[in-house]
Short mmCIF file of C-alpha atoms and ligand atoms in Angstrom, two decimals:
data_model
loop_
_atom_site.label_atom_id
_atom_site.label_comp_id
_atom_site.label_asym_id
_atom_site.label_seq_id
_atom_site.Cartn_x
_atom_site.Cartn_y
_atom_site.Cartn_z
CA MET A 1 3.36 -1.97 2.12
CA GLY A 2 5.17 -3.67 5.32
CA ALA A 3 5.56 -7.47 3.95
CA ASN A 4 3.08 -7.51 1.34
CA LEU A 5 4.30 -6.82 -2.22
CA PHE A 6 1.22 -5.46 -4.35
CA TYR A 7 2.77 -5.73 -8.20
CA GLY A 8 1.58 -3.32 -10.94
CA VAL A 9 -0.55 -4.88 -13.17
CA GLN A 10 0.73 -7.96 -15.59
CA LYS A 11 0.58 -8.24 -19.53
CA VAL A 12 0.03 -11.37 -21.37
CA TYR A 13 1.93 -10.99 -24.83
CA GLU A 14 1.22 -15.24 -26.01
CA LEU A 15 -1.17 -17.42 -24.57
CA ASP A 16 0.98 -20.07 -25.68
CA SER A 17 4.30 -19.68 -25.75
CA GLY A 18 5.31 -22.73 -26.95
CA THR A 19 6.92 -25.83 -25.96
CA GLY A 20 10.64 -25.59 -28.07
CA ARG A 21 12.49 -23.58 -25.52
CA LYS A 22 12.50 -23.82 -21.43
CA SER A 23 10.55 -21.83 -18.88
CA SER A 24 13.02 -18.35 -18.65
CA SER A 25 14.73 -18.09 -15.28
CA GLY A 26 13.09 -14.99 -14.13
CA GLY A 27 16.17 -12.36 -12.38
CA SER A 28 16.37 -9.00 -14.70
CA GLU A 29 14.30 -10.43 -17.19
CA THR A 30 10.94 -7.92 -17.82
CA VAL A 31 9.16 -10.40 -19.89
CA ARG A 32 9.10 -14.25 -18.78
CA ARG A 33 8.43 -17.42 -20.91
CA LEU A 34 6.70 -19.86 -19.03
CA HIS A 35 6.40 -23.57 -20.48
CA PRO A 36 3.37 -25.44 -20.93
CA ASP A 37 4.51 -28.54 -18.53
CA LEU A 38 5.26 -25.74 -15.77
CA LEU A 39 1.80 -24.79 -16.09
CA HIS A 40 0.04 -27.97 -16.64
CA ALA A 41 1.83 -28.84 -13.55
CA ILE A 42 0.85 -26.07 -11.57
CA GLU A 43 -2.92 -26.86 -12.92
CA LYS A 44 -2.66 -30.25 -11.45
CA ASP A 45 -2.21 -28.97 -7.71
CA MET A 46 -5.16 -26.42 -8.05
CA ALA A 47 -8.67 -26.50 -7.15
CA ILE A 48 -10.94 -24.09 -8.90
CA VAL A 49 -14.25 -22.95 -7.10
CA VAL A 50 -17.49 -22.18 -9.27
CA PRO A 51 -20.07 -20.37 -7.07
CA MET A 52 -23.22 -20.57 -7.77
CA LYS A 53 -26.61 -19.67 -7.42
CA GLY A 54 -29.65 -20.19 -10.15
CA GLU A 55 -27.16 -19.88 -13.18
CA ARG A 56 -28.68 -21.19 -16.06
CA LEU A 57 -26.69 -24.19 -17.12
CA LYS A 58 -25.75 -23.28 -20.82
CA LEU A 59 -23.63 -20.88 -18.65
CA LEU A 60 -22.15 -23.07 -16.58
CA TRP A 61 -21.50 -25.23 -19.06
CA GLY A 62 -19.53 -23.12 -20.60
CA VAL A 63 -17.27 -22.11 -17.79
CA LEU A 64 -16.52 -26.18 -17.45
CA TYR A 65 -15.58 -26.25 -20.92
CA GLY A 66 -12.83 -23.74 -20.21
CA ILE A 67 -11.18 -25.03 -17.39
CA PRO A 68 -8.31 -27.58 -17.13
CA HIS A 69 -8.60 -30.86 -17.13
CA ASN A 70 -5.34 -31.17 -14.69
CA CYS A 71 -7.98 -28.98 -12.15
CA LEU A 72 -10.11 -30.79 -9.49
CA ILE A 73 -13.36 -28.29 -9.95
CA ILE A 74 -15.45 -27.85 -6.84
CA ALA A 75 -18.97 -26.37 -7.45
CA ILE A 76 -20.33 -24.74 -4.63
CA SER A 77 -24.20 -24.43 -4.91
CA ASN A 78 -26.63 -22.17 -3.36
CA SER A 79 -29.48 -22.71 -5.79
CA GLU A 80 -32.98 -23.43 -4.72
CA ARG A 81 -34.23 -26.77 -3.85
CA ALA A 82 -38.00 -26.00 -3.76
CA PRO A 83 -40.38 -25.30 -4.60
CA ILE A 84 -38.21 -26.56 -8.44
CA ASP A 85 -35.44 -28.66 -7.21
CA ARG A 86 -32.43 -26.46 -8.90
CA TYR A 87 -29.71 -27.96 -7.33
CA GLN A 88 -31.03 -31.37 -8.55
CA ILE A 89 -31.19 -30.16 -12.14
CA GLU A 90 -27.11 -28.75 -11.85
CA VAL A 91 -26.11 -32.06 -10.45
CA ASP A 92 -27.66 -34.22 -13.23
CA SER A 93 -26.23 -31.31 -15.85
CA ILE A 94 -23.55 -31.85 -14.43
CA ASP A 95 -23.03 -35.75 -14.25
CA ARG A 96 -23.59 -35.63 -17.75
CA TYR A 97 -20.87 -33.23 -18.56
CA CYS A 98 -18.50 -35.49 -16.47
CA HIS A 99 -19.52 -38.70 -18.28
CA TYR A 100 -18.46 -37.33 -21.73
CA THR A 101 -15.16 -35.84 -20.36
CA ARG A 102 -14.27 -37.96 -17.20
CA LYS A 103 -13.80 -34.54 -15.87
CA THR A 104 -13.42 -34.69 -12.18
CA ILE A 105 -15.61 -32.62 -10.54
CA VAL A 106 -16.94 -32.44 -6.86
CA MET A 107 -20.35 -30.75 -6.65
CA VAL A 108 -21.95 -29.77 -3.18
CA HIS A 109 -25.24 -27.67 -1.94
CA GLN A 110 -23.75 -25.15 0.38
CA ARG A 111 -27.08 -25.29 2.48
CA ASP A 112 -26.06 -29.16 2.96
CA PRO A 113 -26.28 -30.35 6.84
CA ALA A 114 -23.43 -32.29 5.97
CA ILE A 115 -20.84 -29.51 5.93
CA ALA A 116 -22.55 -27.29 8.59
CA GLU A 117 -21.78 -30.37 10.75
CA ALA A 118 -18.25 -30.78 9.45
CA LEU A 119 -17.73 -26.62 9.88
CA ARG A 120 -19.43 -26.82 13.44
CA ASP A 121 -17.47 -29.67 15.14
CA GLY A 122 -14.08 -28.60 13.04
CA GLY A 123 -14.74 -25.38 15.27
CA TYR A 124 -15.41 -22.71 12.50
CA PRO A 125 -19.57 -22.40 14.07
CA GLU A 126 -18.97 -18.15 12.45
CA LEU A 127 -20.03 -19.49 9.25
CA LEU A 128 -23.38 -21.01 10.15
CA ASP A 129 -26.75 -19.11 10.72
CA GLU A 130 -29.58 -19.66 13.42
CA GLU A 131 -30.42 -22.71 10.84
CA GLY A 132 -27.35 -24.46 11.57
CA LEU A 133 -26.58 -24.36 8.23
CA VAL A 134 -24.09 -22.57 6.33
CA ARG A 135 -25.15 -18.90 5.71
CA ASP A 136 -26.13 -17.04 2.18
CA GLY A 137 -23.80 -15.36 0.18
CA LYS A 138 -21.07 -16.17 -1.89
CA ALA A 139 -18.09 -15.63 0.08
CA GLU A 140 -19.40 -18.46 2.57
CA GLY A 141 -19.58 -20.82 -0.16
CA MET A 142 -16.26 -19.99 -1.10
CA ILE A 143 -15.19 -20.00 2.68
CA ALA A 144 -16.76 -23.45 2.47
CA ALA A 145 -15.45 -24.94 -0.88
CA THR A 146 -12.24 -23.50 0.11
CA LEU A 147 -11.89 -26.22 3.05
CA LEU A 148 -12.97 -29.33 0.62
CA ALA A 149 -10.14 -28.10 -1.71
CA LYS A 150 -7.65 -27.76 1.61
CA ALA A 151 -8.83 -31.80 2.46
CA MET A 152 -8.35 -32.58 -1.44
CA GLY A 153 -4.77 -32.10 -0.76
CA ARG A 154 -4.52 -29.02 -2.94
CA LYS A 155 -1.98 -26.12 -3.08
CA TYR A 156 -3.65 -24.07 -4.68
CA ILE A 157 -6.83 -22.62 -4.83
CA GLY A 158 -8.84 -20.63 -7.57
CA PHE A 159 -12.51 -18.88 -8.27
CA ILE A 160 -14.55 -18.76 -11.16
CA ASP A 161 -17.49 -17.18 -11.61
CA ALA A 162 -20.47 -19.71 -13.05
CA ASP A 163 -21.91 -16.89 -15.26
CA ASN A 164 -19.16 -16.17 -17.62
CA TYR A 165 -20.51 -16.90 -20.93
CA PHE A 166 -16.71 -16.68 -22.71
CA PRO A 167 -15.19 -20.30 -22.15
CA GLY A 168 -11.91 -19.04 -23.81
CA SER A 169 -11.15 -16.19 -20.94
CA VAL A 170 -12.16 -19.05 -17.84
CA HIS A 171 -9.23 -20.98 -19.55
CA GLU A 172 -7.04 -18.11 -19.68
CA TYR A 173 -7.74 -16.84 -16.28
CA VAL A 174 -6.71 -20.45 -14.45
CA ARG A 175 -3.69 -20.29 -17.26
CA LEU A 176 -3.28 -17.21 -15.67
CA TYR A 177 -3.32 -17.92 -11.59
CA ALA A 178 -0.51 -20.70 -13.40
CA ALA A 179 1.30 -18.37 -14.78
CA GLY A 180 1.37 -16.38 -11.87
CA PHE A 181 1.89 -18.95 -9.32
CA ALA A 182 5.11 -20.15 -11.44
CA MET A 183 6.64 -16.46 -10.90
CA LYS A 184 5.84 -16.21 -7.12
CA GLN A 185 8.23 -16.37 -4.20
CA SER A 186 6.22 -16.39 -1.58
CA ASP A 187 4.44 -19.44 -0.08
CA LEU A 188 1.63 -16.62 0.57
CA SER A 189 0.73 -15.52 -3.21
CA MET A 190 -2.62 -14.54 -5.03
CA VAL A 191 -3.05 -13.80 -8.18
CA ARG A 192 -6.08 -11.30 -9.10
CA ILE A 193 -7.53 -11.05 -12.61
CA ALA A 194 -7.36 -7.46 -14.35
CA TRP A 195 -10.30 -7.95 -16.98
CA HIS A 196 -8.33 -6.79 -20.21
CA SER A 197 -12.21 -5.41 -20.86
CA LYS A 198 -15.68 -5.66 -20.59
CA PRO A 199 -18.12 -5.31 -23.64
CA LYS A 200 -21.54 -3.49 -23.49
CA ILE A 201 -23.75 -2.10 -26.08
CA VAL A 202 -23.63 1.73 -26.00
CA GLU A 203 -25.89 3.43 -28.50
CA SER A 204 -26.13 0.65 -30.82
CA ARG A 205 -22.34 -0.21 -31.25
CA LEU A 206 -19.78 -2.66 -29.40
CA PHE A 207 -17.92 -0.75 -26.49
CA PHE A 208 -15.01 -2.34 -24.68
CA ALA A 209 -15.35 -0.57 -21.11
CA LYS A 210 -11.83 -0.71 -19.16
CA TYR A 211 -13.57 -1.02 -16.18
CA GLY A 212 -16.40 -2.32 -14.08
CA ARG A 213 -18.53 0.32 -12.21
CA THR A 214 -17.48 -1.02 -8.56
CA SER A 215 -14.08 -1.76 -9.81
CA VAL A 216 -13.66 2.10 -9.86
CA ILE A 217 -14.85 3.21 -6.70
CA THR A 218 -13.22 0.26 -4.91
CA ASN A 219 -10.13 0.55 -6.58
CA HIS A 220 -10.58 4.18 -6.13
CA PHE A 221 -10.52 3.84 -1.74
CA LEU A 222 -8.20 1.15 -2.04
CA ASN A 223 -5.69 3.61 -3.42
CA THR A 224 -6.25 6.30 -1.77
CA LEU A 225 -5.53 4.56 1.58
CA LEU A 226 -2.51 3.56 0.57
CA GLY A 227 -1.60 6.82 -1.08
CA THR A 228 -2.04 8.09 2.49
CA TYR A 229 0.69 5.62 3.89
CA THR A 230 3.00 5.94 1.13
CA GLY A 231 2.63 10.01 0.31
CA PHE A 232 2.35 9.42 -3.25
CA GLU A 233 -0.71 9.02 -5.13
CA THR A 234 -0.89 5.52 -6.90
CA GLU A 235 -2.97 4.03 -9.19
CA VAL A 236 -1.39 0.46 -8.45
CA ILE A 237 -4.39 -1.46 -7.59
CA ARG A 238 -6.43 -2.42 -10.12
CA THR A 239 -8.41 -5.42 -8.91
CA GLY A 240 -10.45 -4.58 -6.18
CA ASN A 241 -13.21 -6.54 -6.40
CA ALA A 242 -11.32 -9.02 -8.44
CA GLY A 243 -13.62 -11.99 -8.56
CA GLU A 244 -11.31 -14.43 -10.54
CA HIS A 245 -8.51 -14.64 -8.45
CA ALA A 246 -6.75 -17.57 -6.94
CA MET A 247 -4.71 -18.37 -3.62
CA THR A 248 -1.78 -20.70 -2.24
CA MET A 249 -3.47 -22.67 0.03
CA ASP A 250 -1.68 -21.07 2.74
CA LEU A 251 -2.20 -17.91 1.94
CA ALA A 252 -6.10 -18.92 1.64
CA MET A 253 -5.87 -20.62 5.24
CA THR A 254 -4.28 -17.12 6.84
CA LEU A 255 -6.46 -14.93 5.48
CA GLY A 256 -9.72 -13.49 6.99
CA TYR A 257 -12.86 -12.82 5.24
CA ALA A 258 -15.57 -10.52 5.03
CA SER A 259 -19.09 -11.95 4.22
CA GLY A 260 -21.05 -11.90 0.59
CA TYR A 261 -19.46 -9.68 -2.50
CA ALA A 262 -17.16 -7.52 0.19
CA ILE A 263 -14.99 -11.21 0.53
CA GLU A 264 -12.14 -9.61 -2.53
CA PRO A 265 -11.40 -6.22 -1.23
CA TYR A 266 -11.52 -7.27 2.20
CA HIS A 267 -8.67 -9.58 1.00
CA LEU A 268 -6.56 -6.24 0.20
CA ILE A 269 -7.55 -4.64 3.78
CA TYR A 270 -6.58 -7.66 5.70
CA MET A 271 -3.16 -8.08 3.99
CA LEU A 272 -2.66 -4.20 4.84
CA GLU A 273 -4.07 -4.49 8.63
CA ARG A 274 -2.00 -7.71 9.29
CA PHE A 275 0.91 -7.78 7.18
CA GLY A 276 0.96 -3.81 6.54
CA GLY A 277 3.34 -3.05 9.21
CA ILE A 278 0.86 -0.26 10.61
CA SER A 279 -0.97 -0.88 13.20
CA GLN A 280 1.80 -3.10 14.54
CA ASP A 281 5.15 -3.98 14.09
CA LEU A 282 6.25 -6.79 11.68
CA ASP A 283 8.69 -9.44 12.79
CA SER A 284 11.29 -10.27 10.94
CA ASP A 285 9.64 -14.16 9.86
CA THR A 286 6.42 -12.29 8.68
CA ILE A 287 8.62 -9.75 6.51
CA ARG A 288 10.94 -12.50 5.32
CA ARG A 289 7.35 -14.58 4.49
CA HIS A 290 6.25 -11.56 2.76
CA VAL A 291 2.64 -11.44 1.07
CA GLU A 292 2.63 -11.33 -3.06
CA VAL A 293 -0.40 -10.33 -5.10
CA PHE A 294 0.29 -10.58 -8.87
CA GLN A 295 -2.47 -8.72 -10.73
CA ILE A 296 -2.53 -10.21 -14.35
CA GLU A 297 -4.54 -8.33 -17.16
CA SER A 298 -6.43 -11.47 -19.41
CA ARG A 299 -6.57 -10.95 -23.29
CA ASN A 300 -9.88 -12.19 -23.52
CA PRO A 301 -12.68 -9.48 -22.77
CA HIS A 302 -15.17 -10.33 -19.74
CA LEU A 303 -18.56 -10.91 -20.39
CA HIS A 304 -21.10 -12.07 -18.05
CA GLU A 305 -24.53 -12.06 -16.82
CA GLY A 306 -26.17 -8.64 -16.04
CA LYS A 307 -27.41 -8.57 -12.54
CA GLY A 308 -28.50 -4.58 -13.28
CA GLU A 309 -28.40 -1.46 -10.96
CA GLU A 310 -28.97 -2.40 -7.62
CA HIS A 311 -26.60 -5.06 -7.38
CA VAL A 312 -23.73 -2.87 -8.67
CA GLU A 313 -25.16 -0.59 -5.94
CA ARG A 314 -25.06 -3.19 -3.38
CA MET A 315 -21.83 -3.93 -4.29
CA ILE A 316 -19.87 -1.14 -4.34
CA PHE A 317 -21.75 -0.74 -0.29
CA SER A 318 -19.92 -3.81 1.00
CA ALA A 319 -16.80 -2.71 -0.39
CA LEU A 320 -16.97 0.28 0.96
CA GLN A 321 -18.29 -1.43 4.19
CA VAL A 322 -14.92 -2.93 4.75
CA ILE A 323 -12.30 -0.30 3.43
CA TYR A 324 -14.27 2.25 6.06
CA HIS A 325 -14.74 0.14 9.63
CA SER A 326 -10.81 -1.57 8.92
CA PRO A 327 -8.71 -0.12 12.01
CA VAL A 328 -6.40 1.68 8.90
CA ALA A 329 -8.63 3.76 7.12
CA PRO A 330 -7.78 8.04 8.04
CA GLN A 331 -11.11 9.72 9.09
CA SER A 332 -10.35 11.89 6.25
CA LEU A 333 -11.07 8.43 3.60
CA LYS A 334 -13.95 7.43 5.84
CA GLU A 335 -15.68 10.83 5.75
CA GLU A 336 -15.30 10.39 1.63
CA ILE A 337 -16.92 6.94 1.55
CA LEU A 338 -19.85 8.51 3.53
CA GLU A 339 -19.91 11.11 0.94
CA GLU A 340 -19.59 9.15 -1.79
CA LEU A 341 -22.28 6.87 -0.59
CA ARG A 342 -24.26 9.56 0.66
CA ARG A 343 -24.48 11.26 -2.74
CA ARG A 344 -24.89 7.25 -4.79
CA GLY A 345 -28.37 7.19 -2.33
CA SER A 346 -27.16 4.29 -0.69
CA LEU A 347 -26.83 5.94 2.84
CA GLY A 348 -29.09 8.58 4.62
CA LYS A 349 -27.81 11.87 5.43
CA ASN A 350 -27.34 10.98 9.43
CA GLU A 351 -27.74 7.20 9.29
CA GLU A 352 -23.75 5.24 9.69
CA LEU A 353 -22.64 2.73 8.14
CA PRO A 354 -23.43 -0.59 9.43
CA ARG A 355 -20.54 -2.89 9.67
CA ARG A 356 -20.20 -6.92 7.30
CA THR A 357 -20.05 -9.92 9.42
CA TYR A 358 -16.15 -10.85 9.20
CA TYR A 359 -14.77 -14.33 9.28
CA PRO A 360 -11.96 -15.23 11.51
CA ALA A 361 -8.81 -17.24 9.34
CA LEU A 362 -9.78 -20.89 8.14
CA SER A 363 -6.12 -21.83 10.17
CA LYS A 364 -8.22 -22.14 13.14
CA VAL A 365 -10.25 -25.54 11.64
CA ASN A 366 -9.36 -28.86 12.91
CA MET A 367 -9.31 -30.73 9.69
CA ASP A 368 -9.02 -33.85 11.07
CA VAL A 369 -12.58 -33.57 12.37
CA PHE A 370 -13.26 -31.50 9.77
CA VAL A 371 -12.97 -34.96 7.15
CA LYS A 372 -13.74 -37.37 9.70
CA ARG A 373 -17.48 -35.72 9.63
CA LEU A 374 -17.96 -35.60 5.76
CA GLU A 375 -16.01 -38.98 5.44
CA ASN A 376 -19.26 -41.07 4.47
CA GLU A 377 -19.76 -38.72 1.42
CA LYS A 378 -19.24 -39.21 -2.26
CA TYR A 379 -16.57 -36.91 -2.62
CA ALA A 380 -14.76 -38.24 0.76
CA VAL A 381 -13.01 -40.51 -2.02
CA HIS A 382 -10.46 -37.38 -3.34
CA PHE A 383 -9.71 -36.32 0.26
CA GLU A 384 -5.99 -36.74 0.76
CA ASN A 385 -6.16 -39.43 3.09
CA GLY A 386 -10.04 -40.52 1.95
CA SER A 387 -10.84 -43.84 1.33
CA THR A 388 -8.71 -44.55 -0.99
CA PRO A 389 -5.79 -44.32 1.49
CA GLY A 390 -2.53 -42.23 1.11
CA LYS A 391 -3.84 -42.21 -2.95
CA ARG A 392 -5.45 -39.74 -5.02
CA ARG A 393 -8.49 -40.70 -7.10
CA LYS A 394 -6.28 -42.13 -10.65
CA LYS A 395 -6.81 -40.00 -13.22
CA GLY A 396 -10.02 -40.95 -15.70
CA THR A 397 -12.12 -42.50 -13.66
CA ARG A 398 -15.45 -41.43 -13.58
CA THR A 399 -16.25 -38.77 -10.94
CA LYS A 400 -18.58 -38.73 -8.53
CA THR A 401 -21.27 -35.91 -7.36
CA ARG A 402 -22.95 -35.73 -4.22
CA LYS A 403 -26.49 -36.06 -4.80
N1 LIG B 1 -22.20 -20.72 -3.76
C1 LIG B 1 -22.94 -19.24 -4.04
N2 LIG B 1 -23.56 -19.14 -3.00
N3 LIG B 1 -22.56 -18.75 -5.32
C2 LIG B 1 -23.28 -17.44 -5.39
C3 LIG B 1 -24.11 -16.99 -4.20
C4 LIG B 1 -23.90 -17.79 -3.35
O1 LIG B 1 -24.89 -17.43 -1.53
N4 LIG B 1 -24.58 -15.58 -4.62
C5 LIG B 1 -24.06 -15.58 -6.04
N5 LIG B 1 -22.82 -16.18 -6.38
C6 LIG B 1 -22.20 -16.87 -7.47
C7 LIG B 1 -23.18 -16.20 -8.49
O2 LIG B 1 -24.06 -17.40 -9.36
C8 LIG B 1 -21.96 -15.99 -9.67
O3 LIG B 1 -21.17 -17.40 -10.23
C9 LIG B 1 -20.64 -15.89 -9.21
O4 LIG B 1 -21.50 -16.05 -7.28
C10 LIG B 1 -20.60 -14.13 -8.58
O5 LIG B 1 -22.04 -13.63 -8.67
P1 LIG B 1 -22.63 -12.30 -9.39
O6 LIG B 1 -23.97 -12.24 -8.93
O7 LIG B 1 -22.68 -12.90 -10.65
O8 LIG B 1 -21.72 -11.23 -9.11
P2 LIG B 1 -20.73 -10.30 -10.31
O9 LIG B 1 -21.00 -10.85 -11.26
O10 LIG B 1 -22.22 -9.23 -10.31
O11 LIG B 1 -19.33 -9.87 -9.44
C11 LIG B 1 -18.42 -10.87 -9.34
O12 LIG B 1 -17.36 -9.96 -9.89
C12 LIG B 1 -17.21 -8.77 -8.76
C13 LIG B 1 -16.16 -8.29 -9.81
O13 LIG B 1 -16.81 -6.99 -10.93
C14 LIG B 1 -18.42 -11.11 -8.13
O14 LIG B 1 -16.90 -12.19 -8.40
C15 LIG B 1 -18.14 -10.80 -7.07
O15 LIG B 1 -17.33 -10.87 -5.94
C16 LIG B 1 -16.81 -9.76 -7.56
O16 LIG B 1 -16.48 -8.18 -6.92
MG1 LIG B 2 -21.57 -11.90 -12.84
#
């Protein structure tokens, strides 16, 4: 679609293809071997952001077990501070974990006034609410953490939810991010995980569902949108709601974002609007640079905390809001979306579908000011030119967390 290259789902044939042979070169091959050293090297340049809000510590630890050691972890929490200071419990727990593993974990609270000040003075007040703090929401935490990862000089940024039951799947997701980046041709690349399956209990037996309930709907509408422009019905989009995704930092700084759980479907909508060549002609530089979207299917099943029916309906609602309000959505699709939401009981008969909050691209942030405002924070040692000038923290040194 214009300057976007959406690849069909790619599959994994070996989780570890051994060290004996070099990576294969790509070219005309349909199966590629990626040497573990290549993947480890990419992981060294990657920050993994773990957004969390009130998750059980056992689950959080499981996620931390799974993230490869080379990655810088940025845990951004929006957990409550009163009456029980859940955030402090998380900080203590992560500190203990770092003590065992010497892993580098930066921990921040989404409502930390220091982050808010850095955003305001750095020229990104859109993320702040009337109290002058970062707004609530998963996307809002992810956006703030993206800027921290940028300040820490990371080339890649990946996201992993904190409520995953299987450390092995977390490990695989990060490996797949690295695999995508090992195959990329463009600096504007994204890797989205298509889960192999989601286990559920149906009539007392384990059932491995292929698609999540939200994804089925989001993918359908995104594919219908693509089909409208290509004239061919398609199922190419399998990862409309991919909470587990990663980007090159260049792409993360280029994209616009939507609030809350709409962030992932909006990536694709934004790419269509900006790089799809639909409403505006593309210049030759954009076409040359192009955007690549890898969708890679994990071999591990995905099992996370159930958050209830209403939560699923809210996620569907958010995803459809951003598709509906896109200038590239044709009238017929808009009507189909309204019909779907009314059928689900999420929208009244004559009610209009409200717009979500959108955030501009992060490229407008003055990074020097952003970093300067945070120079007294403990995690400033990880900034690219932080308090250890010109150096990154050495491997194996004690991790600092912000309290
Ligand atoms: N920092 C922060 N701030 N984290 C949050 C917030 C917030 O306001 N709200 C939720 N989170 C964290 C949760 O603790 C969890 O780790 C992660 O964000 C995902 O939230 P869930 O509530 O578990 O969402 P989900 O599992 O239903 O949906 C996930 O998968 C979808 C794909 O099916 C999300 O990643 C969606 O964005 C994704 O579309
Ligand atoms: Mg979840």
